[in-house]
């Protein structure tokens, strides 16, 4: 029973970083161990009774603050609207050459959005053509600035079919993987999930589903474009674009250029991936999470002992 209580507190602690209360069903899905449903419910009630966890209607949080529930409700409403827009964006972006799969990531994939939220997208491309695809998509994104729609096209995480497994294996990356909302490419998304079965080590109760992913539709332009570069020239172009982009991002990082949210711009690049540098936001979040865990599990020691 002690372990169940600790798991519940740890789960709430992670989402508390984002000021996001959870339902009992959501807590159960994000536990790091499997438990009998009755044991889980008893442990949760015990924590509420001891005021280590606060309950507001069907939501649970580590903070005695009802405004968090209001914030979540409003965020869920906004997310529902933005997810509809993201689906339309996915319908458009899947037409780009070498794009094989698209999913919603970031806070929107957790069903939360506010007036400052972007549509963060996770992109899977054809093998060895990630950088051609990314360059074409980001060239298009520059046009969206003209109509102030750039926040709908935050394509910030790319992998290709050669390397579907996420290399950094942490509670953060596990949650990011299992909460993706697939939009396009049912087959490649299924392959991606299969390649990332390691997430069950962190989230054994959370089953990844792909029901929302649309199958790829044939496109004459896309097929012709890809056929033209299905050769050594295509390989060379992809490599050159990778080197150019990596060099530009390195200069941004070294000059400590800030993005629109005030964070230093940085990107981790390789032949088969382009992603936010895990040494920045991810590392800071995990450190904050561990500090919060240490504080929480020490304070209610007498409560956990029963």
mmCIF file of C-alpha atoms in Angstrom:
data_model
loop_
_atom_site.group_PDB
_atom_site.id
_atom_site.type_symbol
_atom_site.label_atom_id
_atom_site.label_comp_id
_atom_site.label_asym_id
_atom_site.label_seq_id
_atom_site.Cartn_x
_atom_site.Cartn_y
_atom_site.Cartn_z
ATOM 1 C CA UNK A 1 0.000 0.000 0.000
ATOM 2 C CA UNK A 2 2.899 2.380 0.740
ATOM 3 C CA UNK A 3 4.157 1.980 -2.834
ATOM 4 C CA UNK A 4 0.714 2.785 -4.247
ATOM 5 C CA UNK A 5 0.572 5.985 -2.205
ATOM 6 C CA UNK A 6 4.059 6.967 -3.333
ATOM 7 C CA UNK A 7 3.179 6.271 -6.949
ATOM 8 C CA UNK A 8 0.058 8.421 -6.726
ATOM 9 C CA UNK A 9 2.000 11.290 -5.184
ATOM 10 C CA UNK A 10 4.767 10.971 -7.779
ATOM 11 C CA UNK A 11 2.253 11.039 -10.620
ATOM 12 C CA UNK A 12 0.491 14.098 -9.252
ATOM 13 C CA UNK A 13 3.875 15.730 -8.649
ATOM 14 C CA UNK A 14 4.815 15.415 -12.316
ATOM 15 C CA UNK A 15 1.622 17.041 -13.549
ATOM 16 C CA UNK A 16 1.748 19.596 -10.744
ATOM 17 C CA UNK A 17 4.768 21.084 -12.497
ATOM 18 C CA UNK A 18 2.321 22.044 -15.246
ATOM 19 C CA UNK A 19 -0.403 23.036 -12.744
ATOM 20 C CA UNK A 20 -2.594 20.307 -14.193
ATOM 21 C CA UNK A 21 -4.933 18.361 -11.845
ATOM 22 C CA UNK A 22 -5.889 14.802 -12.809
ATOM 23 C CA UNK A 23 -8.915 12.564 -12.564
ATOM 24 C CA UNK A 24 -8.528 9.261 -10.717
ATOM 25 C CA UNK A 25 -8.554 7.458 -14.080
ATOM 26 C CA UNK A 26 -5.736 9.643 -15.365
ATOM 27 C CA UNK A 27 -3.689 9.123 -12.216
ATOM 28 C CA UNK A 28 -4.042 5.368 -12.651
ATOM 29 C CA UNK A 29 -2.933 5.512 -16.291
ATOM 30 C CA UNK A 30 0.256 7.400 -15.433
ATOM 31 C CA UNK A 31 1.326 5.322 -12.413
ATOM 32 C CA UNK A 32 4.769 3.737 -12.734
ATOM 33 C CA UNK A 33 3.479 0.379 -11.436
ATOM 34 C CA UNK A 34 0.396 -1.767 -11.828
ATOM 35 C CA UNK A 35 -1.988 -2.041 -8.882
ATOM 36 C CA UNK A 36 -5.245 -3.710 -8.072
ATOM 37 C CA UNK A 37 -8.017 -1.183 -8.695
ATOM 38 C CA UNK A 38 -9.335 -1.507 -5.132
ATOM 39 C CA UNK A 39 -5.866 -0.948 -3.648
ATOM 40 C CA UNK A 40 -5.395 2.094 -5.856
ATOM 41 C CA UNK A 41 -8.744 3.623 -4.897
ATOM 42 C CA UNK A 42 -8.135 2.957 -1.187
ATOM 43 C CA UNK A 43 -4.680 4.578 -1.357
ATOM 44 C CA UNK A 44 -6.067 7.636 -3.134
ATOM 45 C CA UNK A 45 -8.886 8.061 -0.582
ATOM 46 C CA UNK A 46 -6.364 7.699 2.238
ATOM 47 C CA UNK A 47 -4.175 10.454 0.790
ATOM 48 C CA UNK A 48 -7.200 12.733 0.400
ATOM 49 C CA UNK A 49 -8.283 12.037 3.980
ATOM 50 C CA UNK A 50 -4.792 12.964 5.204
ATOM 51 C CA UNK A 51 -4.775 16.122 3.010
ATOM 52 C CA UNK A 52 -1.674 15.088 1.142
ATOM 53 C CA UNK A 53 -3.911 15.209 -1.923
ATOM 54 C CA UNK A 54 -6.834 17.567 -2.454
ATOM 55 C CA UNK A 55 -10.004 16.583 -4.261
ATOM 56 C CA UNK A 56 -12.222 19.018 -6.145
ATOM 57 C CA UNK A 57 -15.180 17.231 -7.738
ATOM 58 C CA UNK A 58 -13.567 14.463 -9.836
ATOM 59 C CA UNK A 59 -10.116 16.103 -9.945
ATOM 60 C CA UNK A 60 -7.108 15.551 -7.679
ATOM 61 C CA UNK A 61 -4.155 17.835 -7.050
ATOM 62 C CA UNK A 62 -1.327 18.449 -4.598
ATOM 63 C CA UNK A 63 -2.477 22.045 -4.150
ATOM 64 C CA UNK A 64 -5.461 23.277 -2.176
ATOM 65 C CA UNK A 65 -6.390 25.614 -4.999
ATOM 66 C CA UNK A 66 -9.725 25.381 -6.812
ATOM 67 C CA UNK A 67 -8.481 27.806 -9.477
ATOM 68 C CA UNK A 68 -6.427 24.949 -10.898
ATOM 69 C CA UNK A 69 -9.676 23.142 -11.719
ATOM 70 C CA UNK A 70 -11.042 26.238 -13.446
ATOM 71 C CA UNK A 71 -7.781 26.565 -15.349
ATOM 72 C CA UNK A 72 -7.925 22.947 -16.477
ATOM 73 C CA UNK A 73 -11.572 23.218 -17.557
ATOM 74 C CA UNK A 74 -10.874 26.320 -19.643
ATOM 75 C CA UNK A 75 -7.717 24.718 -21.032
ATOM 76 C CA UNK A 76 -9.603 21.601 -22.070
ATOM 77 C CA UNK A 77 -12.231 23.697 -23.850
ATOM 78 C CA UNK A 78 -9.584 25.664 -25.722
ATOM 79 C CA UNK A 79 -7.701 22.464 -26.600
ATOM 80 C CA UNK A 80 -10.804 20.890 -28.141
ATOM 81 C CA UNK A 81 -11.010 23.815 -30.558
ATOM 82 C CA UNK A 82 -7.297 23.813 -31.322
ATOM 83 C CA UNK A 83 -7.186 20.055 -31.944
ATOM 84 C CA UNK A 84 -9.767 20.532 -34.716
ATOM 85 C CA UNK A 85 -7.482 23.120 -36.288
ATOM 86 C CA UNK A 86 -4.493 20.789 -35.854
ATOM 87 C CA UNK A 87 -6.346 18.081 -37.757
ATOM 88 C CA UNK A 88 -6.746 20.441 -40.715
ATOM 89 C CA UNK A 89 -3.076 21.370 -40.475
ATOM 90 C CA UNK A 90 -2.196 17.675 -40.553
ATOM 91 C CA UNK A 91 -4.321 17.198 -43.673
ATOM 92 C CA UNK A 92 -2.225 19.889 -45.347
ATOM 93 C CA UNK A 93 1.251 18.891 -44.162
ATOM 94 C CA UNK A 94 0.896 15.198 -45.005
ATOM 95 C CA UNK A 95 0.925 16.233 -48.670
ATOM 96 C CA UNK A 96 4.558 17.341 -48.422
ATOM 97 C CA UNK A 97 7.164 15.021 -49.973
ATOM 98 C CA UNK A 98 8.598 12.308 -47.712
ATOM 99 C CA UNK A 99 6.173 12.995 -44.839
ATOM 100 C CA UNK A 100 4.877 9.644 -43.560
ATOM 101 C CA UNK A 101 3.273 10.432 -40.224
ATOM 102 C CA UNK A 102 2.059 13.407 -38.174
ATOM 103 C CA UNK A 103 0.948 13.633 -34.546
ATOM 104 C CA UNK A 104 0.103 16.395 -32.082
ATOM 105 C CA UNK A 105 2.642 16.769 -29.277
ATOM 106 C CA UNK A 106 3.315 19.183 -26.428
ATOM 107 C CA UNK A 107 0.663 20.542 -24.071
ATOM 108 C CA UNK A 108 -2.049 20.204 -26.704
ATOM 109 C CA UNK A 109 -1.523 16.427 -26.737
ATOM 110 C CA UNK A 110 -2.343 16.525 -22.991
ATOM 111 C CA UNK A 111 -5.654 18.193 -23.880
ATOM 112 C CA UNK A 112 -4.621 21.634 -22.641
ATOM 113 C CA UNK A 113 -4.273 24.993 -24.366
ATOM 114 C CA UNK A 114 -4.437 28.672 -23.502
ATOM 115 C CA UNK A 115 -4.275 31.927 -25.424
ATOM 116 C CA UNK A 116 -0.524 31.500 -25.887
ATOM 117 C CA UNK A 117 -0.552 27.855 -27.028
ATOM 118 C CA UNK A 118 0.993 26.649 -30.266
ATOM 119 C CA UNK A 119 0.176 23.550 -32.273
ATOM 120 C CA UNK A 120 3.276 21.428 -31.673
ATOM 121 C CA UNK A 121 3.710 18.657 -34.211
ATOM 122 C CA UNK A 122 5.705 15.427 -34.236
ATOM 123 C CA UNK A 123 6.734 14.441 -37.772
ATOM 124 C CA UNK A 124 7.909 11.082 -39.150
ATOM 125 C CA UNK A 125 9.577 11.163 -42.559
ATOM 126 C CA UNK A 126 10.807 8.634 -45.081
ATOM 127 C CA UNK A 127 14.202 7.032 -44.439
ATOM 128 C CA UNK A 128 17.147 9.358 -45.198
ATOM 129 C CA UNK A 129 14.908 12.186 -46.402
ATOM 130 C CA UNK A 130 14.178 13.955 -43.128
ATOM 131 C CA UNK A 131 16.122 17.090 -44.002
ATOM 132 C CA UNK A 132 14.563 17.568 -47.423
ATOM 133 C CA UNK A 133 11.108 17.179 -45.880
ATOM 134 C CA UNK A 134 11.914 19.490 -42.977
ATOM 135 C CA UNK A 135 13.380 22.180 -45.245
ATOM 136 C CA UNK A 136 10.332 22.181 -47.507
ATOM 137 C CA UNK A 137 7.950 22.320 -44.542
ATOM 138 C CA UNK A 138 9.818 25.132 -42.817
ATOM 139 C CA UNK A 139 10.049 27.102 -46.058
ATOM 140 C CA UNK A 140 6.261 26.872 -46.151
ATOM 141 C CA UNK A 141 6.069 27.931 -42.497
ATOM 142 C CA UNK A 142 7.825 31.198 -43.333
ATOM 143 C CA UNK A 143 4.857 32.029 -45.551
ATOM 144 C CA UNK A 144 2.471 31.518 -42.637
ATOM 145 C CA UNK A 145 4.063 34.511 -40.889
ATOM 146 C CA UNK A 146 2.477 36.678 -43.581
ATOM 147 C CA UNK A 147 -0.997 35.698 -42.341
ATOM 148 C CA UNK A 148 -0.020 35.378 -38.654
ATOM 149 C CA UNK A 149 -0.695 31.627 -38.575
ATOM 150 C CA UNK A 150 2.832 30.492 -37.694
ATOM 151 C CA UNK A 151 1.708 29.193 -34.290
ATOM 152 C CA UNK A 152 -0.331 26.507 -36.076
ATOM 153 C CA UNK A 153 2.800 25.028 -37.674
ATOM 154 C CA UNK A 154 5.296 24.358 -34.858
ATOM 155 C CA UNK A 155 6.980 21.319 -36.395
ATOM 156 C CA UNK A 156 9.629 20.952 -33.738
ATOM 157 C CA UNK A 157 10.348 17.217 -33.540
ATOM 158 C CA UNK A 158 11.319 15.080 -36.544
ATOM 159 C CA UNK A 159 12.420 11.464 -36.854
ATOM 160 C CA UNK A 160 12.616 9.227 -39.912
ATOM 161 C CA UNK A 161 11.631 5.624 -40.555
ATOM 162 C CA UNK A 162 15.225 4.476 -40.064
ATOM 163 C CA UNK A 163 15.265 5.455 -36.390
ATOM 164 C CA UNK A 164 11.783 5.276 -34.888
ATOM 165 C CA UNK A 165 12.957 4.527 -31.354
ATOM 166 C CA UNK A 166 13.301 7.533 -29.048
ATOM 167 C CA UNK A 167 16.795 7.335 -27.574
ATOM 168 C CA UNK A 168 16.267 9.345 -24.372
ATOM 169 C CA UNK A 169 14.305 7.066 -22.070
ATOM 170 C CA UNK A 170 12.901 9.047 -19.137
ATOM 171 C CA UNK A 171 9.516 9.623 -17.532
ATOM 172 C CA UNK A 172 9.327 12.816 -19.585
ATOM 173 C CA UNK A 173 9.899 11.166 -22.958
ATOM 174 C CA UNK A 174 7.651 8.233 -22.003
ATOM 175 C CA UNK A 175 4.754 10.581 -21.263
ATOM 176 C CA UNK A 176 5.422 12.563 -24.430
ATOM 177 C CA UNK A 177 5.335 9.373 -26.534
ATOM 178 C CA UNK A 178 2.170 7.857 -25.062
ATOM 179 C CA UNK A 179 0.199 11.115 -25.135
ATOM 180 C CA UNK A 180 0.855 11.877 -28.800
ATOM 181 C CA UNK A 181 -2.381 12.379 -30.731
ATOM 182 C CA UNK A 182 -1.883 10.706 -34.137
ATOM 183 C CA UNK A 183 -3.308 12.598 -37.101
ATOM 184 C CA UNK A 184 -1.836 11.025 -40.224
ATOM 185 C CA UNK A 185 -0.034 7.822 -41.220
ATOM 186 C CA UNK A 186 -1.655 4.958 -39.340
ATOM 187 C CA UNK A 187 0.918 2.376 -40.475
ATOM 188 C CA UNK A 188 4.060 4.309 -39.557
ATOM 189 C CA UNK A 189 2.532 5.438 -36.262
ATOM 190 C CA UNK A 190 1.903 1.793 -35.419
ATOM 191 C CA UNK A 191 5.543 1.022 -36.233
ATOM 192 C CA UNK A 192 6.626 3.940 -34.068
ATOM 193 C CA UNK A 193 4.659 2.627 -31.092
ATOM 194 C CA UNK A 194 6.104 -0.853 -31.595
ATOM 195 C CA UNK A 195 9.627 0.603 -31.596
ATOM 196 C CA UNK A 196 8.935 2.409 -28.321
ATOM 197 C CA UNK A 197 7.549 -0.392 -26.206
ATOM 198 C CA UNK A 198 10.078 0.674 -23.547
ATOM 199 C CA UNK A 199 7.504 3.244 -22.377
ATOM 200 C CA UNK A 200 5.728 0.419 -20.532
ATOM 201 C CA UNK A 201 8.638 0.324 -18.096
ATOM 202 C CA UNK A 202 7.584 3.800 -16.989
ATOM 203 C CA UNK A 203 3.844 3.653 -17.711
ATOM 204 C CA UNK A 204 2.608 0.047 -17.593
ATOM 205 C CA UNK A 205 -1.072 1.084 -17.440
ATOM 206 C CA UNK A 206 -0.999 3.397 -20.440
ATOM 207 C CA UNK A 207 -1.765 1.665 -23.737
ATOM 208 C CA UNK A 208 -0.930 3.557 -26.921
ATOM 209 C CA UNK A 209 -3.695 3.691 -29.495
ATOM 210 C CA UNK A 210 -3.686 4.790 -33.137
ATOM 211 C CA UNK A 211 -7.404 4.904 -33.925
ATOM 212 C CA UNK A 212 -7.273 8.610 -34.799
ATOM 213 C CA UNK A 213 -4.494 8.330 -37.395
ATOM 214 C CA UNK A 214 -5.638 8.567 -40.999
ATOM 215 C CA UNK A 215 -4.101 6.287 -43.630
ATOM 216 C CA UNK A 216 -1.825 7.849 -46.219
ATOM 217 C CA UNK A 217 -3.515 8.844 -49.455
ATOM 218 C CA UNK A 218 -1.626 8.673 -52.760
ATOM 219 C CA UNK A 219 -0.554 12.016 -54.229
ATOM 220 C CA UNK A 220 0.714 12.310 -57.782
ATOM 221 C CA UNK A 221 2.868 15.371 -57.027
ATOM 222 C CA UNK A 222 4.357 13.716 -53.957
ATOM 223 C CA UNK A 223 5.117 10.505 -55.835
ATOM 224 C CA UNK A 224 6.765 12.352 -58.742
ATOM 225 C CA UNK A 225 8.842 14.560 -56.453
ATOM 226 C CA UNK A 226 10.098 11.592 -54.455
ATOM 227 C CA UNK A 227 10.869 9.580 -57.574
ATOM 228 C CA UNK A 228 13.029 12.385 -58.965
ATOM 229 C CA UNK A 229 15.208 12.383 -55.829
ATOM 230 C CA UNK A 230 15.270 8.643 -55.258
ATOM 231 C CA UNK A 231 18.976 8.509 -56.064
ATOM 232 C CA UNK A 232 22.428 9.724 -55.031
ATOM 233 C CA UNK A 233 21.445 13.319 -55.756
ATOM 234 C CA UNK A 234 18.657 13.051 -53.209
ATOM 235 C CA UNK A 235 21.094 11.605 -50.669
ATOM 236 C CA UNK A 236 23.544 14.446 -51.250
ATOM 237 C CA UNK A 237 20.880 17.144 -50.984
ATOM 238 C CA UNK A 238 19.575 15.695 -47.718
ATOM 239 C CA UNK A 239 23.080 15.634 -46.224
ATOM 240 C CA UNK A 240 23.820 19.206 -47.325
ATOM 241 C CA UNK A 241 20.553 20.496 -45.862
ATOM 242 C CA UNK A 242 21.333 18.734 -42.580
ATOM 243 C CA UNK A 243 24.759 20.394 -42.378
ATOM 244 C CA UNK A 244 23.401 23.835 -43.241
ATOM 245 C CA UNK A 245 20.544 23.647 -40.748
ATOM 246 C CA UNK A 246 22.691 22.221 -37.939
ATOM 247 C CA UNK A 247 25.238 24.986 -38.494
ATOM 248 C CA UNK A 248 22.610 27.721 -38.381
ATOM 249 C CA UNK A 249 21.108 26.365 -35.163
ATOM 250 C CA UNK A 250 24.531 26.060 -33.543
ATOM 251 C CA UNK A 251 25.150 29.760 -34.218
ATOM 252 C CA UNK A 252 21.776 30.629 -32.667
ATOM 253 C CA UNK A 253 22.636 28.633 -29.562
ATOM 254 C CA UNK A 254 26.151 30.067 -29.235
ATOM 255 C CA UNK A 255 24.821 33.618 -29.573
ATOM 256 C CA UNK A 256 22.107 32.763 -26.993
ATOM 257 C CA UNK A 257 19.335 33.860 -29.285
ATOM 258 C CA UNK A 258 15.937 33.600 -27.595
ATOM 259 C CA UNK A 259 12.717 32.237 -29.039
ATOM 260 C CA UNK A 260 9.291 33.850 -28.610
ATOM 261 C CA UNK A 261 8.961 32.249 -25.158
ATOM 262 C CA UNK A 262 12.256 33.598 -23.865
ATOM 263 C CA UNK A 263 14.225 30.330 -24.053
ATOM 264 C CA UNK A 264 17.609 29.957 -25.741
ATOM 265 C CA UNK A 265 17.142 28.473 -29.185
ATOM 266 C CA UNK A 266 18.830 25.080 -29.501
ATOM 267 C CA UNK A 267 18.322 21.903 -31.478
ATOM 268 C CA UNK A 268 19.805 18.417 -31.360
ATOM 269 C CA UNK A 269 20.419 17.147 -34.886
ATOM 270 C CA UNK A 270 21.444 13.945 -36.619
ATOM 271 C CA UNK A 271 20.853 12.168 -39.903
ATOM 272 C CA UNK A 272 17.645 10.588 -38.650
ATOM 273 C CA UNK A 273 16.317 13.167 -36.178
ATOM 274 C CA UNK A 274 15.887 16.872 -35.474
ATOM 275 C CA UNK A 275 14.536 17.739 -32.044
ATOM 276 C CA UNK A 276 14.726 20.211 -29.166
ATOM 277 C CA UNK A 277 17.986 19.794 -27.277
ATOM 278 C CA UNK A 278 17.177 17.485 -24.313
ATOM 279 C CA UNK A 279 19.833 19.273 -22.288
ATOM 280 C CA UNK A 280 17.580 22.295 -21.960
ATOM 281 C CA UNK A 281 13.872 22.067 -21.125
ATOM 282 C CA UNK A 282 13.805 18.307 -20.578
ATOM 283 C CA UNK A 283 16.775 18.293 -18.197
ATOM 284 C CA UNK A 284 15.400 21.213 -16.192
ATOM 285 C CA UNK A 285 11.968 19.619 -15.938
ATOM 286 C CA UNK A 286 13.359 16.291 -14.739
ATOM 287 C CA UNK A 287 15.455 18.066 -12.117
ATOM 288 C CA UNK A 288 12.402 19.975 -10.933
ATOM 289 C CA UNK A 289 10.408 16.739 -10.833
ATOM 290 C CA UNK A 290 13.022 14.954 -8.717
ATOM 291 C CA UNK A 291 13.160 17.874 -6.288
ATOM 292 C CA UNK A 292 9.384 17.845 -5.956
ATOM 293 C CA UNK A 293 9.368 14.075 -5.410
ATOM 294 C CA UNK A 294 11.967 14.385 -2.658
ATOM 295 C CA UNK A 295 9.951 17.055 -0.867
ATOM 296 C CA UNK A 296 6.628 15.247 -1.138
ATOM 297 C CA UNK A 297 7.785 11.797 -0.094
ATOM 298 C CA UNK A 298 9.627 13.112 2.963
ATOM 299 C CA UNK A 299 6.882 15.368 4.344
ATOM 300 C CA UNK A 300 4.042 12.796 4.543
ATOM 301 C CA UNK A 301 6.261 10.016 5.917
ATOM 302 C CA UNK A 302 3.919 9.240 8.832
ATOM 303 C CA UNK A 303 0.977 9.105 6.434
ATOM 304 C CA UNK A 304 2.665 6.705 4.027
ATOM 305 C CA UNK A 305 3.618 4.369 6.839
ATOM 306 C CA UNK A 306 0.007 3.306 7.442
#
